[in-house]
Structure formats: C-alpha cells, structure tokens
Short mmCIF file of N, CA and C and ligand atoms in Angstrom, two decimals:
data_model
loop_
_atom_site.label_atom_id
_atom_site.label_comp_id
_atom_site.label_asym_id
_atom_site.label_seq_id
_atom_site.Cartn_x
_atom_site.Cartn_y
_atom_site.Cartn_z
N MET A 1 91.72 116.40 102.43
CA MET A 1 91.80 115.77 100.99
C MET A 1 91.99 114.27 101.42
N PRO A 2 91.34 113.34 100.69
CA PRO A 2 91.42 111.92 101.01
C PRO A 2 92.85 111.48 100.36
N THR A 3 93.42 110.48 101.13
CA THR A 3 94.68 110.07 100.72
C THR A 3 94.50 108.47 100.55
N ARG A 4 95.30 108.01 99.75
CA ARG A 4 95.29 106.53 99.49
C ARG A 4 95.93 105.77 100.69
N PRO A 5 95.18 104.72 101.32
CA PRO A 5 95.94 103.99 102.35
C PRO A 5 97.23 103.43 101.87
N ARG A 6 98.10 103.37 102.74
CA ARG A 6 99.46 102.93 102.39
C ARG A 6 99.28 101.33 102.28
N THR A 7 100.02 100.85 101.23
CA THR A 7 100.05 99.30 101.10
C THR A 7 100.98 98.82 102.08
N PHE A 8 100.45 97.71 102.93
CA PHE A 8 101.39 97.08 103.95
C PHE A 8 102.20 96.17 103.25
N ARG A 9 103.45 96.25 103.56
CA ARG A 9 104.44 95.22 103.12
C ARG A 9 105.29 94.97 104.37
N PRO A 10 105.64 93.70 104.67
CA PRO A 10 106.47 93.29 105.70
C PRO A 10 107.88 93.87 105.39
N SER A 11 108.58 94.08 106.43
CA SER A 11 109.83 94.87 106.31
C SER A 11 110.92 93.83 105.86
N SER A 12 110.74 92.40 106.15
CA SER A 12 111.62 91.43 105.72
C SER A 12 110.70 90.14 105.42
N GLY A 13 111.40 89.17 104.90
CA GLY A 13 110.81 87.90 104.56
C GLY A 13 109.95 88.01 103.38
N PRO A 14 109.19 86.92 103.03
CA PRO A 14 108.41 86.85 101.75
C PRO A 14 107.39 88.11 101.71
N GLY A 15 107.48 88.73 100.48
CA GLY A 15 106.55 89.83 100.23
C GLY A 15 107.12 91.20 100.69
N SER A 16 108.29 91.20 101.27
CA SER A 16 108.83 92.48 101.66
C SER A 16 109.59 93.13 100.41
N ASP A 17 109.92 94.40 100.48
CA ASP A 17 110.58 95.04 99.28
C ASP A 17 111.87 94.35 98.98
N ALA A 18 112.69 93.98 99.95
CA ALA A 18 113.93 93.32 99.68
C ALA A 18 113.72 91.96 98.97
N ASP A 19 112.69 91.25 99.38
CA ASP A 19 112.36 90.03 98.76
C ASP A 19 111.95 90.14 97.38
N ARG A 20 111.09 91.13 97.18
CA ARG A 20 110.53 91.46 95.76
C ARG A 20 111.73 91.91 94.92
N LYS A 21 112.54 92.70 95.47
CA LYS A 21 113.63 93.16 94.67
C LYS A 21 114.60 92.02 94.25
N ALA A 22 114.85 91.19 95.23
CA ALA A 22 115.80 89.98 94.95
C ALA A 22 115.20 89.10 93.94
N ARG A 23 113.87 88.90 94.02
CA ARG A 23 113.16 87.92 93.02
C ARG A 23 113.20 88.44 91.71
N THR A 24 113.02 89.85 91.51
CA THR A 24 113.02 90.56 90.25
C THR A 24 114.39 90.43 89.56
N GLN A 25 115.51 90.65 90.55
CA GLN A 25 116.76 90.63 89.98
C GLN A 25 117.22 89.22 89.53
N ALA A 26 116.71 88.13 90.19
CA ALA A 26 116.95 86.70 89.82
C ALA A 26 116.35 86.46 88.53
N TYR A 27 114.92 87.06 88.24
CA TYR A 27 114.34 86.74 87.13
C TYR A 27 114.99 87.40 86.07
N ASP A 28 115.47 88.69 86.22
CA ASP A 28 116.14 89.33 85.18
C ASP A 28 117.41 88.70 84.71
N ARG A 29 118.14 88.21 85.68
CA ARG A 29 119.43 87.50 85.48
C ARG A 29 119.14 86.22 84.62
N ARG A 30 118.09 85.54 84.93
CA ARG A 30 117.78 84.39 84.23
C ARG A 30 117.29 84.61 82.72
N ARG A 31 116.41 85.64 82.70
CA ARG A 31 116.08 86.10 81.29
C ARG A 31 117.19 86.41 80.43
N ARG A 32 118.14 87.32 81.05
CA ARG A 32 119.33 87.75 80.27
C ARG A 32 120.11 86.52 79.86
N ALA A 33 120.28 85.60 80.86
CA ALA A 33 121.20 84.29 80.41
C ALA A 33 120.52 83.52 79.33
N GLU A 34 119.12 83.53 79.37
CA GLU A 34 118.38 82.70 78.26
C GLU A 34 118.46 83.32 77.13
N THR A 35 118.42 84.61 77.07
CA THR A 35 118.57 85.36 75.84
C THR A 35 119.99 85.12 75.18
N GLU A 36 121.07 85.27 76.03
CA GLU A 36 122.26 84.97 75.63
C GLU A 36 122.46 83.57 75.06
N THR A 37 121.96 82.53 75.74
CA THR A 37 122.21 81.28 75.18
C THR A 37 121.38 81.04 73.90
N ARG A 38 120.19 81.69 73.86
CA ARG A 38 119.40 81.55 72.51
C ARG A 38 120.22 81.94 71.28
N ALA A 39 121.08 82.91 71.42
CA ALA A 39 121.96 83.29 70.35
C ALA A 39 122.94 82.29 70.05
N LEU A 40 123.26 81.37 71.00
CA LEU A 40 124.17 80.19 70.64
C LEU A 40 123.61 79.40 69.62
N TYR A 41 122.32 79.15 69.50
CA TYR A 41 121.76 78.25 68.47
C TYR A 41 122.15 78.66 67.10
N GLY A 42 122.50 79.93 66.94
CA GLY A 42 122.89 80.45 65.64
C GLY A 42 124.34 80.25 65.24
N THR A 43 125.16 79.64 66.15
CA THR A 43 126.46 79.59 65.89
C THR A 43 126.97 78.28 65.16
N ALA A 44 128.14 78.25 64.49
CA ALA A 44 128.48 77.22 63.74
C ALA A 44 128.80 76.03 64.67
N ARG A 45 129.33 76.31 65.87
CA ARG A 45 129.51 75.27 66.88
C ARG A 45 128.30 74.53 67.30
N TRP A 46 127.23 75.24 67.42
CA TRP A 46 125.87 74.56 67.67
C TRP A 46 125.55 73.72 66.59
N GLN A 47 125.60 74.31 65.34
CA GLN A 47 125.29 73.50 64.12
C GLN A 47 126.05 72.20 64.03
N ALA A 48 127.30 72.13 64.34
CA ALA A 48 128.19 71.04 64.38
C ALA A 48 127.71 70.03 65.54
N THR A 49 127.30 70.54 66.69
CA THR A 49 126.95 69.81 67.84
C THR A 49 125.67 69.07 67.51
N ARG A 50 124.70 69.77 66.91
CA ARG A 50 123.52 69.24 66.47
C ARG A 50 123.55 68.17 65.32
N ARG A 51 124.42 68.49 64.31
CA ARG A 51 124.66 67.45 63.28
C ARG A 51 125.34 66.11 63.97
N GLU A 52 126.26 66.29 64.81
CA GLU A 52 126.82 65.20 65.43
C GLU A 52 125.84 64.29 66.25
N GLN A 53 124.94 65.05 66.87
CA GLN A 53 123.90 64.36 67.78
C GLN A 53 123.00 63.60 66.81
N LEU A 54 122.57 64.30 65.80
CA LEU A 54 121.72 63.56 64.94
C LEU A 54 122.33 62.43 64.06
N ARG A 55 123.62 62.44 63.90
CA ARG A 55 124.43 61.40 63.33
C ARG A 55 124.31 60.16 64.25
N ILE A 56 124.58 60.49 65.46
CA ILE A 56 124.73 59.34 66.54
C ILE A 56 123.32 58.75 66.72
N GLU A 57 122.32 59.62 66.77
CA GLU A 57 120.86 59.11 67.01
C GLU A 57 120.04 59.74 66.08
N PRO A 58 119.79 59.20 64.84
CA PRO A 58 119.15 59.73 63.85
C PRO A 58 117.47 59.81 64.05
N LEU A 59 117.06 58.86 64.86
CA LEU A 59 115.62 58.84 65.13
C LEU A 59 115.19 59.52 66.45
N CYS A 60 113.96 60.02 66.42
CA CYS A 60 113.30 60.63 67.53
C CYS A 60 113.18 59.61 68.64
N ARG A 61 113.87 60.02 69.82
CA ARG A 61 113.84 59.12 70.93
C ARG A 61 112.43 58.88 71.66
N MET A 62 111.65 60.02 71.63
CA MET A 62 110.36 59.82 72.33
C MET A 62 109.37 59.00 71.38
N CYS A 63 109.46 59.21 70.11
CA CYS A 63 108.64 58.36 69.12
C CYS A 63 109.08 56.90 69.35
N LEU A 64 110.35 56.70 69.38
CA LEU A 64 110.90 55.36 69.50
C LEU A 64 110.39 54.63 70.72
N ALA A 65 110.32 55.41 71.84
CA ALA A 65 109.67 54.81 72.97
C ALA A 65 108.27 54.35 72.87
N LEU A 66 107.60 54.78 71.91
CA LEU A 66 106.30 54.50 71.56
C LEU A 66 106.33 53.48 70.29
N ASP A 67 107.42 52.88 69.98
CA ASP A 67 107.63 51.97 68.80
C ASP A 67 107.27 52.69 67.58
N VAL A 68 107.43 53.93 67.44
CA VAL A 68 107.18 54.76 66.25
C VAL A 68 108.55 55.33 65.69
N VAL A 69 108.81 54.97 64.43
CA VAL A 69 110.03 55.36 63.82
C VAL A 69 109.88 56.78 63.15
N THR A 70 110.56 57.73 63.67
CA THR A 70 110.42 59.08 62.98
C THR A 70 111.75 59.70 63.01
N ALA A 71 112.16 60.36 61.93
CA ALA A 71 113.35 60.95 61.75
C ALA A 71 113.51 62.24 62.61
N ALA A 72 114.65 62.30 63.33
CA ALA A 72 114.84 63.41 64.25
C ALA A 72 115.24 64.60 63.57
N ILE A 73 114.76 65.80 63.99
CA ILE A 73 115.22 67.08 63.42
C ILE A 73 115.95 67.95 64.55
N VAL A 74 115.52 67.67 65.76
CA VAL A 74 115.90 68.64 66.80
C VAL A 74 117.01 67.94 67.76
N CYS A 75 118.06 68.62 67.94
CA CYS A 75 118.97 68.32 68.98
C CYS A 75 118.64 68.97 70.26
N ASP A 76 118.05 68.13 71.15
CA ASP A 76 117.35 68.71 72.40
C ASP A 76 118.25 68.45 73.63
N HIS A 77 118.23 69.41 74.67
CA HIS A 77 118.88 69.13 75.90
C HIS A 77 118.04 68.30 76.91
N VAL A 78 118.60 67.26 77.23
CA VAL A 78 117.82 66.32 78.10
C VAL A 78 117.46 67.01 79.30
N GLU A 79 118.38 67.71 80.07
CA GLU A 79 118.13 68.55 81.07
C GLU A 79 118.06 69.95 80.61
N PRO A 80 117.00 70.72 80.98
CA PRO A 80 116.91 72.06 80.35
C PRO A 80 118.05 72.81 80.94
N HIS A 81 118.74 73.64 79.95
CA HIS A 81 120.04 74.30 80.34
C HIS A 81 119.66 75.61 81.18
N ARG A 82 118.46 76.13 80.90
CA ARG A 82 117.98 77.26 81.60
C ARG A 82 119.01 78.46 81.71
N GLY A 83 119.64 78.67 80.39
CA GLY A 83 120.56 79.79 80.25
C GLY A 83 121.99 79.53 80.80
N ASP A 84 122.22 78.33 81.25
CA ASP A 84 123.54 77.94 81.75
C ASP A 84 124.41 77.61 80.52
N VAL A 85 125.50 78.42 80.15
CA VAL A 85 126.25 78.26 79.03
C VAL A 85 127.00 76.82 79.04
N VAL A 86 127.46 76.51 80.34
CA VAL A 86 128.19 75.20 80.40
C VAL A 86 127.31 74.11 80.12
N ARG A 87 126.17 74.11 80.61
CA ARG A 87 125.22 72.93 80.41
C ARG A 87 124.73 73.07 79.02
N PHE A 88 124.63 74.19 78.37
CA PHE A 88 124.17 74.36 77.05
C PHE A 88 125.13 73.58 76.11
N TRP A 89 126.46 73.70 76.34
CA TRP A 89 127.44 72.83 75.45
C TRP A 89 127.67 71.51 75.91
N SER A 90 127.55 71.29 77.18
CA SER A 90 127.98 69.85 77.59
C SER A 90 126.83 68.83 77.47
N GLY A 91 125.60 69.32 77.30
CA GLY A 91 124.44 68.46 77.23
C GLY A 91 124.11 67.72 78.50
N PRO A 92 123.72 66.45 78.59
CA PRO A 92 123.54 65.55 77.55
C PRO A 92 122.34 66.05 76.51
N PHE A 93 122.57 65.46 75.29
CA PHE A 93 121.46 65.74 74.30
C PHE A 93 120.75 64.59 73.82
N GLN A 94 119.53 64.78 73.30
CA GLN A 94 118.78 63.60 72.73
C GLN A 94 118.16 64.24 71.45
N SER A 95 117.98 63.27 70.48
CA SER A 95 117.39 63.68 69.17
C SER A 95 115.84 63.57 69.27
N LEU A 96 115.16 64.42 68.71
CA LEU A 96 113.58 64.60 68.78
C LEU A 96 113.17 64.98 67.40
N CYS A 97 111.90 64.63 67.13
CA CYS A 97 111.24 65.16 65.95
C CYS A 97 110.54 66.56 66.55
N VAL A 98 110.14 67.37 65.63
CA VAL A 98 109.62 68.66 66.06
C VAL A 98 108.31 68.53 66.91
N PRO A 99 107.33 67.63 66.43
CA PRO A 99 106.17 67.64 67.37
C PRO A 99 106.51 67.16 68.73
N CYS A 100 107.37 66.04 68.91
CA CYS A 100 107.79 65.66 70.24
C CYS A 100 108.43 66.79 71.04
N HIS A 101 109.38 67.48 70.33
CA HIS A 101 110.02 68.42 71.05
C HIS A 101 109.11 69.59 71.49
N ASP A 102 108.26 70.04 70.58
CA ASP A 102 107.39 71.26 70.86
C ASP A 102 106.20 70.93 71.88
N GLY A 103 105.87 69.63 71.82
CA GLY A 103 104.69 69.32 72.50
C GLY A 103 105.07 68.63 73.96
N ALA A 104 105.42 67.41 73.79
CA ALA A 104 105.73 66.66 75.25
C ALA A 104 106.85 67.29 76.03
N LYS A 105 107.99 67.79 75.33
CA LYS A 105 109.03 68.31 75.96
C LYS A 105 108.64 69.58 76.67
N GLN A 106 108.03 70.50 76.10
CA GLN A 106 107.63 71.81 76.63
C GLN A 106 106.68 71.47 77.92
N ALA A 107 105.73 70.59 77.64
CA ALA A 107 104.92 70.24 78.77
C ALA A 107 105.67 69.79 80.04
N GLU A 108 106.69 68.99 79.74
CA GLU A 108 107.53 68.39 80.86
C GLU A 108 108.25 69.68 81.54
N GLU A 109 108.65 70.56 80.75
CA GLU A 109 109.50 71.70 81.42
C GLU A 109 108.53 72.56 82.11
N ARG A 110 107.25 72.75 81.71
CA ARG A 110 106.40 73.54 82.34
C ARG A 110 105.98 72.89 83.72
N ALA A 111 105.95 71.57 83.75
CA ALA A 111 105.60 70.87 85.01
C ALA A 111 106.84 71.08 86.02
N GLY A 112 107.90 71.67 85.64
CA GLY A 112 108.97 72.07 86.48
C GLY A 112 109.84 70.88 86.68
N ARG A 113 110.22 70.18 85.70
CA ARG A 113 111.14 69.03 85.78
C ARG A 113 112.48 69.46 86.24
ZN1 ZN B 1 108.86 62.20 67.95
#
C-alpha cells in the first residue's frame, strides 16, 4: 500500500515544529490583545480621550501638512498600539480626518512602521 512521504521539518530553528508553534502562539496572543483593545474604543473613557484630542487639535494633521484645512473626526494613535493597553491609553494621539486615517495611515502601518 502506498504511503505519503513524510514532510521533512528541521527539529529546531526556523521551520521546526517548536518554531511554528511559538509563532502561532505569538500571533494568537497579539490577535487576542488587539480584540481586547478594540473593545476599549466603545468605552466612555475613550470617548473622553477622543473628545479632548479633537478639542486640542481640531484639524486633520495630515491634511494640514498639505496646506489643506479639514475638520478632524478621528483620534489616532501616532504609534500603532498593536493591542498594548498602556500604549492605547497613553498615546501620543493625533487628529485625522477619515480619508487620511483610512488611507495613508493604514498604508504606513502595512509598510511596517
Ligand atoms: Zn485629512
């Protein structure tokens, strides 16, 4: 009876079972942390933080850099918090309009800033 050849995996280092397991766990941990911090956006504390940021800086920072005056809607984390609760609350924050936040900002994060 034919049998499927065994998949070769190194016993240690990159590509090993231990390495794959560690990377999966790190990914899961980050995903879980990001889900938890996402829930923080619904809190009264975040609403107050956002309102204060937009009061201090009512115009979109990225538009302003291009000499365009746009009312800001989004309180954005200058450095991505990546699920870190301390960084989520401590900021620093910047005010952005929705197109700037959704476009330029996400592109920057994808580029691995
Ligand atoms: Zn803008």
